[in-house]
mmCIF file of C-alpha atoms in Angstrom:
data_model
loop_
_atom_site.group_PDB
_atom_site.id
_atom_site.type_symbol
_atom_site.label_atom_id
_atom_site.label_comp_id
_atom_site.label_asym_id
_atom_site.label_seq_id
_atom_site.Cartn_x
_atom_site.Cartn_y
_atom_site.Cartn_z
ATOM 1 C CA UNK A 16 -15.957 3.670 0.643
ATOM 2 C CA UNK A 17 -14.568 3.341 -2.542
ATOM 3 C CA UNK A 18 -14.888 -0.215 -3.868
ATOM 4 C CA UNK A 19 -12.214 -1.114 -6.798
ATOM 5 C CA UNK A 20 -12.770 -3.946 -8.753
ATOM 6 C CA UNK A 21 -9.220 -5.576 -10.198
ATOM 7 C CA UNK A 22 -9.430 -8.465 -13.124
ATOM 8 C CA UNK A 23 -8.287 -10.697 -13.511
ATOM 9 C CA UNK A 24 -7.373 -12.099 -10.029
ATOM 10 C CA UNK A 25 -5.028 -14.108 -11.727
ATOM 11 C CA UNK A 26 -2.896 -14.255 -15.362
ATOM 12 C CA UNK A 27 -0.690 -16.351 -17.235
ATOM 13 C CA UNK A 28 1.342 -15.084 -19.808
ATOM 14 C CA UNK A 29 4.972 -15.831 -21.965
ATOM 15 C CA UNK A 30 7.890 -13.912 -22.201
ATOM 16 C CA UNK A 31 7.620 -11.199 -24.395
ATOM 17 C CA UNK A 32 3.759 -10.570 -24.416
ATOM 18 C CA UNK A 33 1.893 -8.173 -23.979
ATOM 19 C CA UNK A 34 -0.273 -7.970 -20.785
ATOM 20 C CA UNK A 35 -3.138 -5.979 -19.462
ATOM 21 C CA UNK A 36 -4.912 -5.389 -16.248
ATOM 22 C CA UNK A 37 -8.026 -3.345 -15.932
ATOM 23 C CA UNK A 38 -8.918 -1.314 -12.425
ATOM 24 C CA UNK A 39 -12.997 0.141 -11.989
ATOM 25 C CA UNK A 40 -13.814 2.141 -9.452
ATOM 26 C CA UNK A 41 -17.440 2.403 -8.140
ATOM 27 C CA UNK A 42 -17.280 6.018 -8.537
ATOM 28 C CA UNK A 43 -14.517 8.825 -10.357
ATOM 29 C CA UNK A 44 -11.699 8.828 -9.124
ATOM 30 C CA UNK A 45 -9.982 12.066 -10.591
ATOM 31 C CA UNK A 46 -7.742 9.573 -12.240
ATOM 32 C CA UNK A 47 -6.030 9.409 -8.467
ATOM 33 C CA UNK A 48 -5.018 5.995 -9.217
ATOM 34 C CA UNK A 49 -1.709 3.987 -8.689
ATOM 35 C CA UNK A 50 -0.663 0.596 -9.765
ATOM 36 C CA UNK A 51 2.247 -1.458 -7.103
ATOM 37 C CA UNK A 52 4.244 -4.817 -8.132
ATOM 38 C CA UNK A 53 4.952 -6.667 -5.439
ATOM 39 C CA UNK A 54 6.988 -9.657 -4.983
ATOM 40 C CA UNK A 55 7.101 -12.505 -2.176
ATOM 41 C CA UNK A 56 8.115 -11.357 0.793
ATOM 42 C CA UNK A 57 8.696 -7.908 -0.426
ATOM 43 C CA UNK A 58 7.108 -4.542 0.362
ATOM 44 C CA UNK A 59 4.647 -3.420 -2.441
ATOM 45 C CA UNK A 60 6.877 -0.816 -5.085
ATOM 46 C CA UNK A 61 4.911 2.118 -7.010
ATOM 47 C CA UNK A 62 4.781 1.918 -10.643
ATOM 48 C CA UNK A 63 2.724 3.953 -12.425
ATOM 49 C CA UNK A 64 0.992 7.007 -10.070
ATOM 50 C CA UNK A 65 -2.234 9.254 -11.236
ATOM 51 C CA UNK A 66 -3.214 6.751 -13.586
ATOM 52 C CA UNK A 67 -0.347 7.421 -16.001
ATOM 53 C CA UNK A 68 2.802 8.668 -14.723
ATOM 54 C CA UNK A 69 5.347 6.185 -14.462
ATOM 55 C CA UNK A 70 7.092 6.353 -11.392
ATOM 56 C CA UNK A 71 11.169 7.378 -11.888
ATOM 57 C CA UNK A 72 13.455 4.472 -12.614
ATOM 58 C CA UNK A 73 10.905 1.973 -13.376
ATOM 59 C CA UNK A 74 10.995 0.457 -17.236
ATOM 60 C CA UNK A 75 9.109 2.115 -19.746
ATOM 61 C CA UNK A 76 7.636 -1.342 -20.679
ATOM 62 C CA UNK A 77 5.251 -0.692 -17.789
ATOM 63 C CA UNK A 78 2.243 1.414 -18.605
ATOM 64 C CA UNK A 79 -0.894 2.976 -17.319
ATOM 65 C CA UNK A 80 -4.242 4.474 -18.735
ATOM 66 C CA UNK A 81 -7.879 5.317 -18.218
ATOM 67 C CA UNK A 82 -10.057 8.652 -16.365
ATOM 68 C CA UNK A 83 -13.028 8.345 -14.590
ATOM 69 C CA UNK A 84 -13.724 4.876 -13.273
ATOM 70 C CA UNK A 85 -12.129 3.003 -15.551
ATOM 71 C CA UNK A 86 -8.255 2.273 -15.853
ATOM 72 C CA UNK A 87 -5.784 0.199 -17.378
ATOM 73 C CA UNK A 88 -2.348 -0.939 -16.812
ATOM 74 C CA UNK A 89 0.056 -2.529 -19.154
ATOM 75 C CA UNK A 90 2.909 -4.460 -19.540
ATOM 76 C CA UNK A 91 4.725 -4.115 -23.107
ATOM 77 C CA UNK A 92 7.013 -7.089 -23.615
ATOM 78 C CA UNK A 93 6.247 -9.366 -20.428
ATOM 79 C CA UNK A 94 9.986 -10.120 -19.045
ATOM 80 C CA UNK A 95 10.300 -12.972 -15.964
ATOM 81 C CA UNK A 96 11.306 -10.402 -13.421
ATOM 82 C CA UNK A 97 7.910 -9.222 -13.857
ATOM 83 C CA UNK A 98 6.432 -12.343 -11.913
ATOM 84 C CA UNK A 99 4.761 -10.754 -8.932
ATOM 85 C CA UNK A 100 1.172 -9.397 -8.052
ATOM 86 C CA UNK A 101 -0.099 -6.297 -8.775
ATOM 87 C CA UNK A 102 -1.948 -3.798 -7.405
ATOM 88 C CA UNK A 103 -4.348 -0.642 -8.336
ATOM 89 C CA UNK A 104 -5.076 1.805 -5.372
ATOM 90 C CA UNK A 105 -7.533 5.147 -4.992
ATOM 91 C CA UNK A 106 -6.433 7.889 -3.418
ATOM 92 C CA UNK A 107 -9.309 10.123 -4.449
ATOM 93 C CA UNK A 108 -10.829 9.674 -0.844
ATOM 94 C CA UNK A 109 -10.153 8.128 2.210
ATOM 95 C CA UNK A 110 -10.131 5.086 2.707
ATOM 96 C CA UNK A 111 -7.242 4.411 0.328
ATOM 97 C CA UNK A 112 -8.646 1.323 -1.426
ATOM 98 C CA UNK A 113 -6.924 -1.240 -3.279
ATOM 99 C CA UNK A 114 -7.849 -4.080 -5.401
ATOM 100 C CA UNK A 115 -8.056 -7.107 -4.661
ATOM 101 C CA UNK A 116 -4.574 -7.684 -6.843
ATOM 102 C CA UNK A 117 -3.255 -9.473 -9.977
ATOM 103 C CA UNK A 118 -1.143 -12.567 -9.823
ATOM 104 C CA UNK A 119 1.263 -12.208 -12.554
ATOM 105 C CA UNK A 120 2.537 -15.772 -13.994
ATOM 106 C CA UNK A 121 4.757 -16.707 -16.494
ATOM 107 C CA UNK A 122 3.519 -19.796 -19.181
ATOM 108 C CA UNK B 30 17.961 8.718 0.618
ATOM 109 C CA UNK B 31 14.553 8.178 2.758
ATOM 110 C CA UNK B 32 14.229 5.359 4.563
ATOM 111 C CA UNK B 33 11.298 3.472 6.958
ATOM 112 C CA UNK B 34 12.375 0.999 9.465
ATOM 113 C CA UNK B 35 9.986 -1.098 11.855
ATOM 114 C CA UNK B 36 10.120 -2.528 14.294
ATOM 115 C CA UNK B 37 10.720 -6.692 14.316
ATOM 116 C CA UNK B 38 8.359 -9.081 14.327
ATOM 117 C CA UNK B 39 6.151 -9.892 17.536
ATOM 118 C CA UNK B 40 3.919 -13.036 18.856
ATOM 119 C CA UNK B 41 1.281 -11.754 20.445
ATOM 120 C CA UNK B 42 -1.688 -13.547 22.696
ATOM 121 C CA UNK B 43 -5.468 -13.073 21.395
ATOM 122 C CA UNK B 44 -7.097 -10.218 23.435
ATOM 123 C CA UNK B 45 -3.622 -8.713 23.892
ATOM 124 C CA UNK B 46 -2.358 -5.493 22.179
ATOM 125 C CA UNK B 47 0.478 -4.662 19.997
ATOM 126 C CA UNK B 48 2.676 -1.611 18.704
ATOM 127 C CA UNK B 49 4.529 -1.326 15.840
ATOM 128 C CA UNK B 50 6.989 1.450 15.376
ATOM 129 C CA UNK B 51 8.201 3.016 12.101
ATOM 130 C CA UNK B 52 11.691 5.230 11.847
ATOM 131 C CA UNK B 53 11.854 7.538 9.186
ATOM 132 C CA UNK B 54 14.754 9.343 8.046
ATOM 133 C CA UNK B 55 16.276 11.014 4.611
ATOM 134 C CA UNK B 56 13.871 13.484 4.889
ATOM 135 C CA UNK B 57 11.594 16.110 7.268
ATOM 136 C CA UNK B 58 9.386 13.429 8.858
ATOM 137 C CA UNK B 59 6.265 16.467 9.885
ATOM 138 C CA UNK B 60 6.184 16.997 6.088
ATOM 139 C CA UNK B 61 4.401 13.725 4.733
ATOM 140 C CA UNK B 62 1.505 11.810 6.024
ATOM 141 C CA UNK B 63 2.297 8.466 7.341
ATOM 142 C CA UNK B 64 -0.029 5.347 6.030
ATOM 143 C CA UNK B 65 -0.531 1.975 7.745
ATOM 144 C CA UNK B 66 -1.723 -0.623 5.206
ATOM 145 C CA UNK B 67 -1.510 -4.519 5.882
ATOM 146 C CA UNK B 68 -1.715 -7.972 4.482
ATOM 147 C CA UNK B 69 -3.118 -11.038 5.871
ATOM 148 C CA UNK B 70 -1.034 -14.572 4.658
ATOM 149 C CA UNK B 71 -1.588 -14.699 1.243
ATOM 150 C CA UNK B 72 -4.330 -11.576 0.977
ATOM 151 C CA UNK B 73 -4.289 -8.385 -0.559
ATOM 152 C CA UNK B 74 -3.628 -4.965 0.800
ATOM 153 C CA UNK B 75 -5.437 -3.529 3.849
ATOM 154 C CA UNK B 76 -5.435 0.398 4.395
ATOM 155 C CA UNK B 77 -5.718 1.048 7.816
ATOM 156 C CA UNK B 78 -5.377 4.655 8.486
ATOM 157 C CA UNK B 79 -2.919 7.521 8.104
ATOM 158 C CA UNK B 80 -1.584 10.048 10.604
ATOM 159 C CA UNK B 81 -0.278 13.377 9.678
ATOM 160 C CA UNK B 82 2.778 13.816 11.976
ATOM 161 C CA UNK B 83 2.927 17.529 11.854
ATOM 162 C CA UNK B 84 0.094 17.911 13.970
ATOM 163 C CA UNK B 85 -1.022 14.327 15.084
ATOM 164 C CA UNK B 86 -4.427 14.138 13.658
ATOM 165 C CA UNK B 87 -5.473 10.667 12.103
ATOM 166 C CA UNK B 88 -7.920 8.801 9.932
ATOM 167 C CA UNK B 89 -8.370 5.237 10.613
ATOM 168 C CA UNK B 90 -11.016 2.964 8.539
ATOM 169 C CA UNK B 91 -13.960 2.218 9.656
ATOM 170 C CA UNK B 92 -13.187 -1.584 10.273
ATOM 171 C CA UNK B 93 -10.467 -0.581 12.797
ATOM 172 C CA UNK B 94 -12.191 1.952 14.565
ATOM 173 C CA UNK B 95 -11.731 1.963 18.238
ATOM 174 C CA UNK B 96 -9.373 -0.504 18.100
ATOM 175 C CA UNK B 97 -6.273 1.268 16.168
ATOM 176 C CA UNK B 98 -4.288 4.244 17.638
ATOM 177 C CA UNK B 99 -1.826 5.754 15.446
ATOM 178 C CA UNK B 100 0.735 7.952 17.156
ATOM 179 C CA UNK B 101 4.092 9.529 16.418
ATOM 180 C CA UNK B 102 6.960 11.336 18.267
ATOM 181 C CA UNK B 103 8.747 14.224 16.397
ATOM 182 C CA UNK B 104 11.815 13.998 18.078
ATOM 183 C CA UNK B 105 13.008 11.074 16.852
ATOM 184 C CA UNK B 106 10.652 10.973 13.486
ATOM 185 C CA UNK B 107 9.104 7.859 14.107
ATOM 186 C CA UNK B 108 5.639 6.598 13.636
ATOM 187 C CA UNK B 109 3.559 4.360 16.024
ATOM 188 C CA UNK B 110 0.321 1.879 15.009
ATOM 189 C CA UNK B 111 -0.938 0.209 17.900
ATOM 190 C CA UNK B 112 -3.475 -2.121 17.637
ATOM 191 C CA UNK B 113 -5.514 -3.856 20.292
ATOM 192 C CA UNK B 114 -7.997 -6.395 21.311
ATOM 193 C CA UNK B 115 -5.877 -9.166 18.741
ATOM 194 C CA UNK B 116 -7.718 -11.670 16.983
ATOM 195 C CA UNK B 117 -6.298 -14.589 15.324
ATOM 196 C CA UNK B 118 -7.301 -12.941 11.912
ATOM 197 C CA UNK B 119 -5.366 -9.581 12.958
ATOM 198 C CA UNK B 120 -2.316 -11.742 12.059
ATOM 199 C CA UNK B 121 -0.710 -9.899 9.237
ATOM 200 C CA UNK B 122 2.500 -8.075 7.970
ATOM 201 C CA UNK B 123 1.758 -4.925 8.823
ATOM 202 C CA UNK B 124 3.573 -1.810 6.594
ATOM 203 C CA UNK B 125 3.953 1.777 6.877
ATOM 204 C CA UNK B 126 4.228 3.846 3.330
ATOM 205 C CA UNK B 127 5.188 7.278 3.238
ATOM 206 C CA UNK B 128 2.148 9.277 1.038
ATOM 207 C CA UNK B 129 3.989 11.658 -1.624
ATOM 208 C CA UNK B 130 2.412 15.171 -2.284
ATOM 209 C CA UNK B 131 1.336 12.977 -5.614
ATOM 210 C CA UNK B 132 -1.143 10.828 -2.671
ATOM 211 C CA UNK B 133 0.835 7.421 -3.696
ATOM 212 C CA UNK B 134 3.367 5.577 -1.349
ATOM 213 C CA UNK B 135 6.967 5.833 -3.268
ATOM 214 C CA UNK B 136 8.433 4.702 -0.031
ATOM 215 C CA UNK B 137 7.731 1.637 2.643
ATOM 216 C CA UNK B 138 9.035 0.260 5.667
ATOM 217 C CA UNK B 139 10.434 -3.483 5.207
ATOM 218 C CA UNK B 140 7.236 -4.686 7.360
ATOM 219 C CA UNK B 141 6.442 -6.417 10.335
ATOM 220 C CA UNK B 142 4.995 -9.722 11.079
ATOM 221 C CA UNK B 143 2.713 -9.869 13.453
ATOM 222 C CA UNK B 144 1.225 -13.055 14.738
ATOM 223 C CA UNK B 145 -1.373 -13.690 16.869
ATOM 224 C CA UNK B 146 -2.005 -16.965 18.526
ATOM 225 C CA UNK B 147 -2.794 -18.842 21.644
#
């Protein structure tokens, strides 16, 4: 299986920053990799799919980059509906993988 | 506009089984995979297999194996997940996500609790 590894596990950050979360696969992914927000309670929502598409409707404060292995995603301008955790997945090969998530806080 | 909708939430005995439907409509349910992926109280995301419901076939991971069935019935485009032999730690909110010809999950059903406990 593909193993991703998702840091931090958790971040604190103010209104208005900028915020970054990095995604590393144990082997290339084909830059098949997604990024979900999800809030309490709430089904998991796609952001950003194939490393760097962002996903119709969804703010163009929210970005994603990276190839291979190693990917990041971005938040330009951190705004307080942004409080939830997020979420890289594979889907290179099966098992779909995730990481283990980012807990998105606001200072 | 496509929609998923599970089934409600269910109490289940350890040792017993449980099935969890999924309804899918706003769009031609044979066309699209269906995913299962759950989460554990305050855990991350579990994928826990896929079925294609054009022909039936499924993958399930590995830490499921033998105990998950995924199933579906065309005529009214819903998916099944059944899962059996319950453990206390199978307690979970478990999802299904519709995978887009892009392989992510644009769409989700609302989720269903299920708890397991003597």
């Amino acid at each position: 299986d593909i193993q991703m590894t998702q840091s931090p596990s958790s971040l604190s950050a103010s209104v208005g920053d900028r915020v970054t979360i990095t995604c590393q696969a144990s082997q290339d992914i084909n830059n098949y990799l997604n990024w979900y927000q999800q809030k309490p309670g709430k089904a998991p929502k796609l952001l950003i799919y194939d490393a760097s598409n962002l996903e119709t409707g969804v703010p163009l404060r929210f970005s994603g980059s990276g190839s291979g292995t190693d990917f990041t995603f971005t938040i330009s301008g951190l705004q307080p509906e942004d409080i939830a955790t997020y979420y890289c997945q594979q889907h290179d090969n099966l098992p779909y993988t995730f990481g283990q998530g980012t807990k998105l806080e606001i200072k | 506009q496509v929609q998923l909708v599970q089934s409600g939430a269910e109490v289940k005995k350890p040792g017993a089984s449980v099935k969890v439907s999924c309804k899918a409509s706003g769009y031609t349910f044979t066309d699209y995979y269906m995913h299962w992926v759950r989460q554990a109280p305050g855990q991350g995301l579990e994928w826990m297999g896929r079925i294609n419901p054009n022909s039936g076939g499924t993958n399930y991971a590995q830490t499921f194996q033998g105990r998950v069935t995924m199933s579906r019935d065309t005529s009214i485009s819903t998916a099944y997940m059944e899962l059996s032999s319950l453990r206390s730690d199978d307690t979970a909110v478990y999802y299904c996500a519709r995978e887009e010809t892009t392989g992510d999950y644009s769409d989700w059903g609302q989720g269903a609790l299920v708890t397991v406990s003597s």
